[in-house]
PDB file of C-alpha atoms in Angstrom:
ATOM      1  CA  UNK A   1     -44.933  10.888  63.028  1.00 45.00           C
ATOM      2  CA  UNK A   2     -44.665  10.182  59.609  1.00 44.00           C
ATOM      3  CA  UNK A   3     -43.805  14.312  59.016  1.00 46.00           C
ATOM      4  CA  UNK A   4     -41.514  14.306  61.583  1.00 42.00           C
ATOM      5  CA  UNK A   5     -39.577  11.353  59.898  1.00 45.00           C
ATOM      6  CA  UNK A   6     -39.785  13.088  56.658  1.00 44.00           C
ATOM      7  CA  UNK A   7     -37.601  15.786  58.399  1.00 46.00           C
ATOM      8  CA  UNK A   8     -35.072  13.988  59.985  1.00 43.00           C
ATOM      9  CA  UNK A   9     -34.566  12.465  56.510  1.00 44.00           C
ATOM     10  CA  UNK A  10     -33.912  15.533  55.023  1.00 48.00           C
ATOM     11  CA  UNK A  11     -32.073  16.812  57.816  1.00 47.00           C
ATOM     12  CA  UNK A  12     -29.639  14.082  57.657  1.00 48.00           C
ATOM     13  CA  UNK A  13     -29.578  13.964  53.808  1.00 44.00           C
ATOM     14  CA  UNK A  14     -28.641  18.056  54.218  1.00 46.00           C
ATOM     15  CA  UNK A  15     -26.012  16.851  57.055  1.00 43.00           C
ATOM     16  CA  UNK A  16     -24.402  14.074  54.450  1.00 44.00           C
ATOM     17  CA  UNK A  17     -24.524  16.623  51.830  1.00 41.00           C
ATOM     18  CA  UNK A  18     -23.088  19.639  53.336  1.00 42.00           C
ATOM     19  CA  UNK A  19     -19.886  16.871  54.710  1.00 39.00           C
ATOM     20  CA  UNK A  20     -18.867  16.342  51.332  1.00 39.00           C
ATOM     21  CA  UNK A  21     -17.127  18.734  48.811  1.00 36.00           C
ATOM     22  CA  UNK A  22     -19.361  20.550  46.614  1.00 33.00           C
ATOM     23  CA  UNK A  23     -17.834  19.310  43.709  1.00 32.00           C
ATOM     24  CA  UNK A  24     -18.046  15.618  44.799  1.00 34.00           C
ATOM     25  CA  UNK A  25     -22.118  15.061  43.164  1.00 33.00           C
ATOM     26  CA  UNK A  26     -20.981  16.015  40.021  1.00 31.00           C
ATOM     27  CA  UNK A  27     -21.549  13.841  37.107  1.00 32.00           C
ATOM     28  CA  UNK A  28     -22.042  11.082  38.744  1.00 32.00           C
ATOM     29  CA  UNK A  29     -23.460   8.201  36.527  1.00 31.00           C
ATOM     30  CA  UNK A  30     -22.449   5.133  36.439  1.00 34.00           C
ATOM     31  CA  UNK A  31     -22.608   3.314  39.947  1.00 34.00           C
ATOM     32  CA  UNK A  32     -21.736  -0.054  39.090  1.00 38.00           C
ATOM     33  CA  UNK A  33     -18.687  -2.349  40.118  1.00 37.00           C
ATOM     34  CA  UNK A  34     -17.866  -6.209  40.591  1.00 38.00           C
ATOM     35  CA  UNK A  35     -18.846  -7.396  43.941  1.00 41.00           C
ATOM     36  CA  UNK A  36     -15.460  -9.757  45.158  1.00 43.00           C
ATOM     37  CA  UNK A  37     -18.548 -12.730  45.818  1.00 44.00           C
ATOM     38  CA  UNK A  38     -20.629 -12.291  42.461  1.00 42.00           C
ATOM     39  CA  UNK A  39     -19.340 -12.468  39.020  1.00 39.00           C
ATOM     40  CA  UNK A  40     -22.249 -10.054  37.411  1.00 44.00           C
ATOM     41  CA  UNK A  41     -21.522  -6.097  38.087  1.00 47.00           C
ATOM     42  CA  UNK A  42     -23.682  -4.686  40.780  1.00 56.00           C
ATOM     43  CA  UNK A  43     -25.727  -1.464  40.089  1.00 76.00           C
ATOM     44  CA  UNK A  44     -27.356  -0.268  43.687  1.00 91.00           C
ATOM     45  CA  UNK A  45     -30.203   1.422  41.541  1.00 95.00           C
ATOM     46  CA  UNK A  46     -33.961   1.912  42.384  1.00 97.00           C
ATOM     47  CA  UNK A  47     -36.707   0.749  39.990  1.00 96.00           C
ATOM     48  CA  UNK A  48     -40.062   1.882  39.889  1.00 96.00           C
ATOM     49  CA  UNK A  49     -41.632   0.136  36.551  1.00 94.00           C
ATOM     50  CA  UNK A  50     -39.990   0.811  34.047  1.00 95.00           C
ATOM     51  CA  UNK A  51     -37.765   4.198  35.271  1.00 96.00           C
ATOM     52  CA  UNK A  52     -34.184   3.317  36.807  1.00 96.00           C
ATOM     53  CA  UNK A  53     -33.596   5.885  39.473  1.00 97.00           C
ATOM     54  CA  UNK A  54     -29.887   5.817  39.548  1.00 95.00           C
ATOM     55  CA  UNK A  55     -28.392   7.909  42.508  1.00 96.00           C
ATOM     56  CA  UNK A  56     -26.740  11.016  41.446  1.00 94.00           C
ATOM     57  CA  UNK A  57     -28.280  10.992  38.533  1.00 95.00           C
ATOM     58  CA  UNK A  58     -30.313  14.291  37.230  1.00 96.00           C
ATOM     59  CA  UNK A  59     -34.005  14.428  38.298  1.00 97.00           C
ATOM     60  CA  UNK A  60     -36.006  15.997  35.999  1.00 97.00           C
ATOM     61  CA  UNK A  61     -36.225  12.402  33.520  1.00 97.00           C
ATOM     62  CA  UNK A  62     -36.839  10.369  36.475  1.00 97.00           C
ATOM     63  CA  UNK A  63     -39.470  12.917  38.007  1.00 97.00           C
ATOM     64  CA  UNK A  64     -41.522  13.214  34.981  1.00 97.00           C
ATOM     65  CA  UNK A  65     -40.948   9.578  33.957  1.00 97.00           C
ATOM     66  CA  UNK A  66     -42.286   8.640  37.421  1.00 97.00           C
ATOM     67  CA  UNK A  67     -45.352  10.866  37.180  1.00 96.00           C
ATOM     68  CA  UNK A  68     -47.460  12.915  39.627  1.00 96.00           C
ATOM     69  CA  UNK A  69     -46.314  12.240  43.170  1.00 96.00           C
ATOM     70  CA  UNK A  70     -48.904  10.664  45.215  1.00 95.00           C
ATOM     71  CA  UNK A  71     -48.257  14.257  47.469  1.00 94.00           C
ATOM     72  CA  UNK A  72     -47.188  17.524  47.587  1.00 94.00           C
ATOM     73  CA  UNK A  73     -43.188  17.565  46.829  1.00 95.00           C
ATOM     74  CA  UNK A  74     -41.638  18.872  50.643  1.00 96.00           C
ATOM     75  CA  UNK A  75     -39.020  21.568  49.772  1.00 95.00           C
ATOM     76  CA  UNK A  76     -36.597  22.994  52.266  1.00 95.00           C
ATOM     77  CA  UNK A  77     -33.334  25.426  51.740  1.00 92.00           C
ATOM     78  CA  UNK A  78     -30.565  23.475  51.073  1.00 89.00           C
ATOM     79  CA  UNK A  79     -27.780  23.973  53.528  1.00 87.00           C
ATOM     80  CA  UNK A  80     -25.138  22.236  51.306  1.00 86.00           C
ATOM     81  CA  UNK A  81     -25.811  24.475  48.207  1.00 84.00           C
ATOM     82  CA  UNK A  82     -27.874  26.992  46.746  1.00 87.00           C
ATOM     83  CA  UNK A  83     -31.502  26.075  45.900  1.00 91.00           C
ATOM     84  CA  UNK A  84     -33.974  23.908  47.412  1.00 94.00           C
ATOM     85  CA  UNK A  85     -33.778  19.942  48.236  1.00 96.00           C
ATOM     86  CA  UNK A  86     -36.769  18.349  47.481  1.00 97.00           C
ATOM     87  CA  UNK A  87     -38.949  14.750  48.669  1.00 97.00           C
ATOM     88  CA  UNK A  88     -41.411  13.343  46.110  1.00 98.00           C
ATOM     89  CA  UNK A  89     -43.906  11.135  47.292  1.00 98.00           C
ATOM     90  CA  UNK A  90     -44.441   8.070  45.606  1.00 97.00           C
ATOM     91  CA  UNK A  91     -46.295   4.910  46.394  1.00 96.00           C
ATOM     92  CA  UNK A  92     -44.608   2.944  48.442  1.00 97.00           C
ATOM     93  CA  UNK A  93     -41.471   5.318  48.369  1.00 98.00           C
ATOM     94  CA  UNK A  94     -39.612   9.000  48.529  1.00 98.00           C
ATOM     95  CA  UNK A  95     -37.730   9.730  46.429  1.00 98.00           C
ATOM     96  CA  UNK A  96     -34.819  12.827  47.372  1.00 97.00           C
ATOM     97  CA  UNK A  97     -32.894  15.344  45.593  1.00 97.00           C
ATOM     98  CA  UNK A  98     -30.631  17.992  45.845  1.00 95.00           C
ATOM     99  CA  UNK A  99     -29.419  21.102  43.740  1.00 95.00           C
ATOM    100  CA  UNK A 100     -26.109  21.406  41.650  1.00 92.00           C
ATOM    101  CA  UNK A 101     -24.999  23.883  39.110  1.00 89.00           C
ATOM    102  CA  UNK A 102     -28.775  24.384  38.953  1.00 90.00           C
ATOM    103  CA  UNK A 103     -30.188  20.897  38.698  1.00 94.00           C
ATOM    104  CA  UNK A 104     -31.640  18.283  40.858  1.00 96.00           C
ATOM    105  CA  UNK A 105     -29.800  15.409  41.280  1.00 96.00           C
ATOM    106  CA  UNK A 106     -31.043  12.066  42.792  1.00 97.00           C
ATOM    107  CA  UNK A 107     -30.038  11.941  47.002  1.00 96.00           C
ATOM    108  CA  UNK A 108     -31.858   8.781  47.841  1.00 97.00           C
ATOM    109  CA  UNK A 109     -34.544   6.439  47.826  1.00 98.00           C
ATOM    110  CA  UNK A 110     -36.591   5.617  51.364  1.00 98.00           C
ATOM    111  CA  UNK A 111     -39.227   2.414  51.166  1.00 98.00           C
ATOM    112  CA  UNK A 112     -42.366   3.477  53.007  1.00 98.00           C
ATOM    113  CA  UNK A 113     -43.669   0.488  52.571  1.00 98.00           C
ATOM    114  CA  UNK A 114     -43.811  -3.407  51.526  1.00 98.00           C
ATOM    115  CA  UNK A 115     -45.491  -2.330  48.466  1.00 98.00           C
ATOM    116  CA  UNK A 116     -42.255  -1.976  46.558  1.00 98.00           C
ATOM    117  CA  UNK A 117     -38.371  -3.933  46.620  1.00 98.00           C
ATOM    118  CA  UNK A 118     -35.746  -3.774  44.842  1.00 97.00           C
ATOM    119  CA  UNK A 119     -34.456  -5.240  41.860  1.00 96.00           C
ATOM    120  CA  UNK A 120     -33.447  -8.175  43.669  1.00 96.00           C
ATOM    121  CA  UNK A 121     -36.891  -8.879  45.317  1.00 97.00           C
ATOM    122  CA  UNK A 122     -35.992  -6.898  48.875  1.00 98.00           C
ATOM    123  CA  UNK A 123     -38.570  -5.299  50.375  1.00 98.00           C
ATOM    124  CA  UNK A 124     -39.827  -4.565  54.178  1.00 98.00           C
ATOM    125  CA  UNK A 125     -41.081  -7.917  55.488  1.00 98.00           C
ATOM    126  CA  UNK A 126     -38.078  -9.616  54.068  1.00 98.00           C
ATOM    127  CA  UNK A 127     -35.861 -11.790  56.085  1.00 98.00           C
ATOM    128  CA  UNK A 128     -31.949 -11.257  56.642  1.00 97.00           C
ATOM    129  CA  UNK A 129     -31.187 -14.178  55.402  1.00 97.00           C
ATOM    130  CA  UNK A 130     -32.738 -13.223  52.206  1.00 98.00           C
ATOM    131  CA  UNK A 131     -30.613  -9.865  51.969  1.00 97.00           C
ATOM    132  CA  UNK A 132     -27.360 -11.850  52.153  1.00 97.00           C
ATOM    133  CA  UNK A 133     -28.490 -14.143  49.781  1.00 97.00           C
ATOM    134  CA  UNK A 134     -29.258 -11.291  47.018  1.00 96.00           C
ATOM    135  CA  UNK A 135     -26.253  -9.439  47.593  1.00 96.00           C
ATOM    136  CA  UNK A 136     -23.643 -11.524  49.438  1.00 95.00           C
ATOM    137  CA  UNK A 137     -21.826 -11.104  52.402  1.00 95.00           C
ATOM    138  CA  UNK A 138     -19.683  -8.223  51.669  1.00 93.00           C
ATOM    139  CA  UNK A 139     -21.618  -5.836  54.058  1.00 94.00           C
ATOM    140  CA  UNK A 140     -20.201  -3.604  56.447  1.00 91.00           C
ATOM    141  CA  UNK A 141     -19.972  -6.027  59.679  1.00 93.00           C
ATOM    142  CA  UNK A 142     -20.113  -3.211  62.136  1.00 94.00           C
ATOM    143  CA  UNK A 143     -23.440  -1.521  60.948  1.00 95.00           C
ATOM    144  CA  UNK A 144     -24.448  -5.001  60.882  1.00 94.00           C
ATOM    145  CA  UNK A 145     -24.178  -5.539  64.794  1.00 94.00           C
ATOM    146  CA  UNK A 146     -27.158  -2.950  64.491  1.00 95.00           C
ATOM    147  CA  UNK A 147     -29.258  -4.467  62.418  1.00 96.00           C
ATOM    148  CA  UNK A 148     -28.386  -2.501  59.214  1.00 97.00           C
ATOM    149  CA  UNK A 149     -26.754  -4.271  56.036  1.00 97.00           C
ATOM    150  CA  UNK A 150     -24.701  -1.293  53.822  1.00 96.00           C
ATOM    151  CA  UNK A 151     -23.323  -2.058  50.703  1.00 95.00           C
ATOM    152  CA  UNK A 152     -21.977   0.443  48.758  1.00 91.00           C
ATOM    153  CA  UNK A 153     -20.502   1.016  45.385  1.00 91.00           C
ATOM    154  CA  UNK A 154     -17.735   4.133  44.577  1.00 88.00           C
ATOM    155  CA  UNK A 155     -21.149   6.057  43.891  1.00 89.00           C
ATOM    156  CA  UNK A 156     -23.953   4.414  45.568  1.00 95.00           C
ATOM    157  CA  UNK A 157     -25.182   2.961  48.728  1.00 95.00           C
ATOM    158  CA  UNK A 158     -27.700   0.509  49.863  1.00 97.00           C
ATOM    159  CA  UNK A 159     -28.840  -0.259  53.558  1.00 97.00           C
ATOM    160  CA  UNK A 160     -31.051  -2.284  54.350  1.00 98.00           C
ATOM    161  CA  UNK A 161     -32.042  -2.033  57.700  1.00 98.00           C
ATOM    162  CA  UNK A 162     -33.535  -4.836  60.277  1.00 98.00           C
ATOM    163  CA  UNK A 163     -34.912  -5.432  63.721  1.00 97.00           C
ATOM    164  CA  UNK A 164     -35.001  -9.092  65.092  1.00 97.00           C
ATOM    165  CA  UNK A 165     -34.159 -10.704  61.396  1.00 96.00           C
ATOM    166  CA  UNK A 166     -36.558  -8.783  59.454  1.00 98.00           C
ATOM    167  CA  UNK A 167     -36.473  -5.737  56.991  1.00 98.00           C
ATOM    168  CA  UNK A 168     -38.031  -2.765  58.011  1.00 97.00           C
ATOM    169  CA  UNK A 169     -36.313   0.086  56.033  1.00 98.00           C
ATOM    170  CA  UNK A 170     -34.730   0.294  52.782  1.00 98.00           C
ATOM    171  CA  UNK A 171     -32.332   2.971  51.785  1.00 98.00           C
ATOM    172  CA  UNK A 172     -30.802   4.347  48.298  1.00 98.00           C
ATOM    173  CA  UNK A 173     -27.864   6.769  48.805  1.00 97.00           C
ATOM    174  CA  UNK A 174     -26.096   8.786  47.000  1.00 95.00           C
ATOM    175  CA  UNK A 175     -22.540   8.406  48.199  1.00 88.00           C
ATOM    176  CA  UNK A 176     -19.876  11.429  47.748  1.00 72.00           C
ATOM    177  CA  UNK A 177     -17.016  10.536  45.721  1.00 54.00           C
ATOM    178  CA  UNK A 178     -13.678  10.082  47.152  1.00 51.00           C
TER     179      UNK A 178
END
């Protein structure tokens, strides 16, 4: 089960990627902006200790600032450009990347388990309630019929998804810019 999730990840990471221009992943770096309900500037960014795993960002600080991965890193032909896209196995997370201008780049961030959250204290096992209270309600209302709370910077998204009130999935994206 768990290998046949790890492929539909990367098939629809390779599906999101090969949508956007190739151009779009390009120095991206800073994914922050004001939220309209907080007066602090959001960053949707991962944190493992004491490595910020900033979507977009290149891989190779984060990788070897994040250490051994608990497995064998999964590498499959990327369909968007020319190299490989690659899952790193953390505790309690994957982390995904793809190749530009020959360099891996940060794709997302998948919470395998309740062993990790996010900055704001999110993790699976949370409640709903607590999701809108870390990061407001500016969430997109129609993933939200379905359980899933997406917020998103011009860089970055976060979803959050939920069955029956509580979190089970977290999600780090890199988002294509416009």
């Amino acid at each position: 089960m768990k290998k046949l999730r790890k492929y539909l990840v990367m098939a629809g990471l390779a599906a999101a990627l090969a949508a956007a221009p190739m151009t779009s992943y390009a120095g991206i770096w800073g994914n922050a902006k004001k939220d309209s309900t907080q007066t602090e500037t959001v960053a949707y960014e991962f944190k493992s200790g004491d490595t910020v795993v900033a979507m977009g960002a290149e891989a190779a600080s984060v990788v070897k600032a994040l250490g051994k991965p608990a497995k064998a890193v999964f590498e499959v032909d990327s369909c968007a450009y020319q190299g490989k896209d690659k899952v790193y196995t953390y505790a309690g997370f994957e982390l995904n990347t793809y190749p530009v201008d020959g360099k891996e780049r940060i794709a997302s961030v998948y919470f395998l388990d309740d062993s990790v959250a996010t900055p704001e204290g999110i993790k699976i096992g949370s409640k709903a309630k607590d999701v809108v209270d870390a990061y407001g309600k500016e969430y997109n209302k129609e993933e939200q019929k379905l359980g899933t709370y997406s917020y998103s910077t011009d860089t970055a998204e976060l979803r959050i998804y939920t069955t029956k009130d509580v979190v089970d999935g977290v999600e780090y994206l890199v988002k294509a810019a416009k």
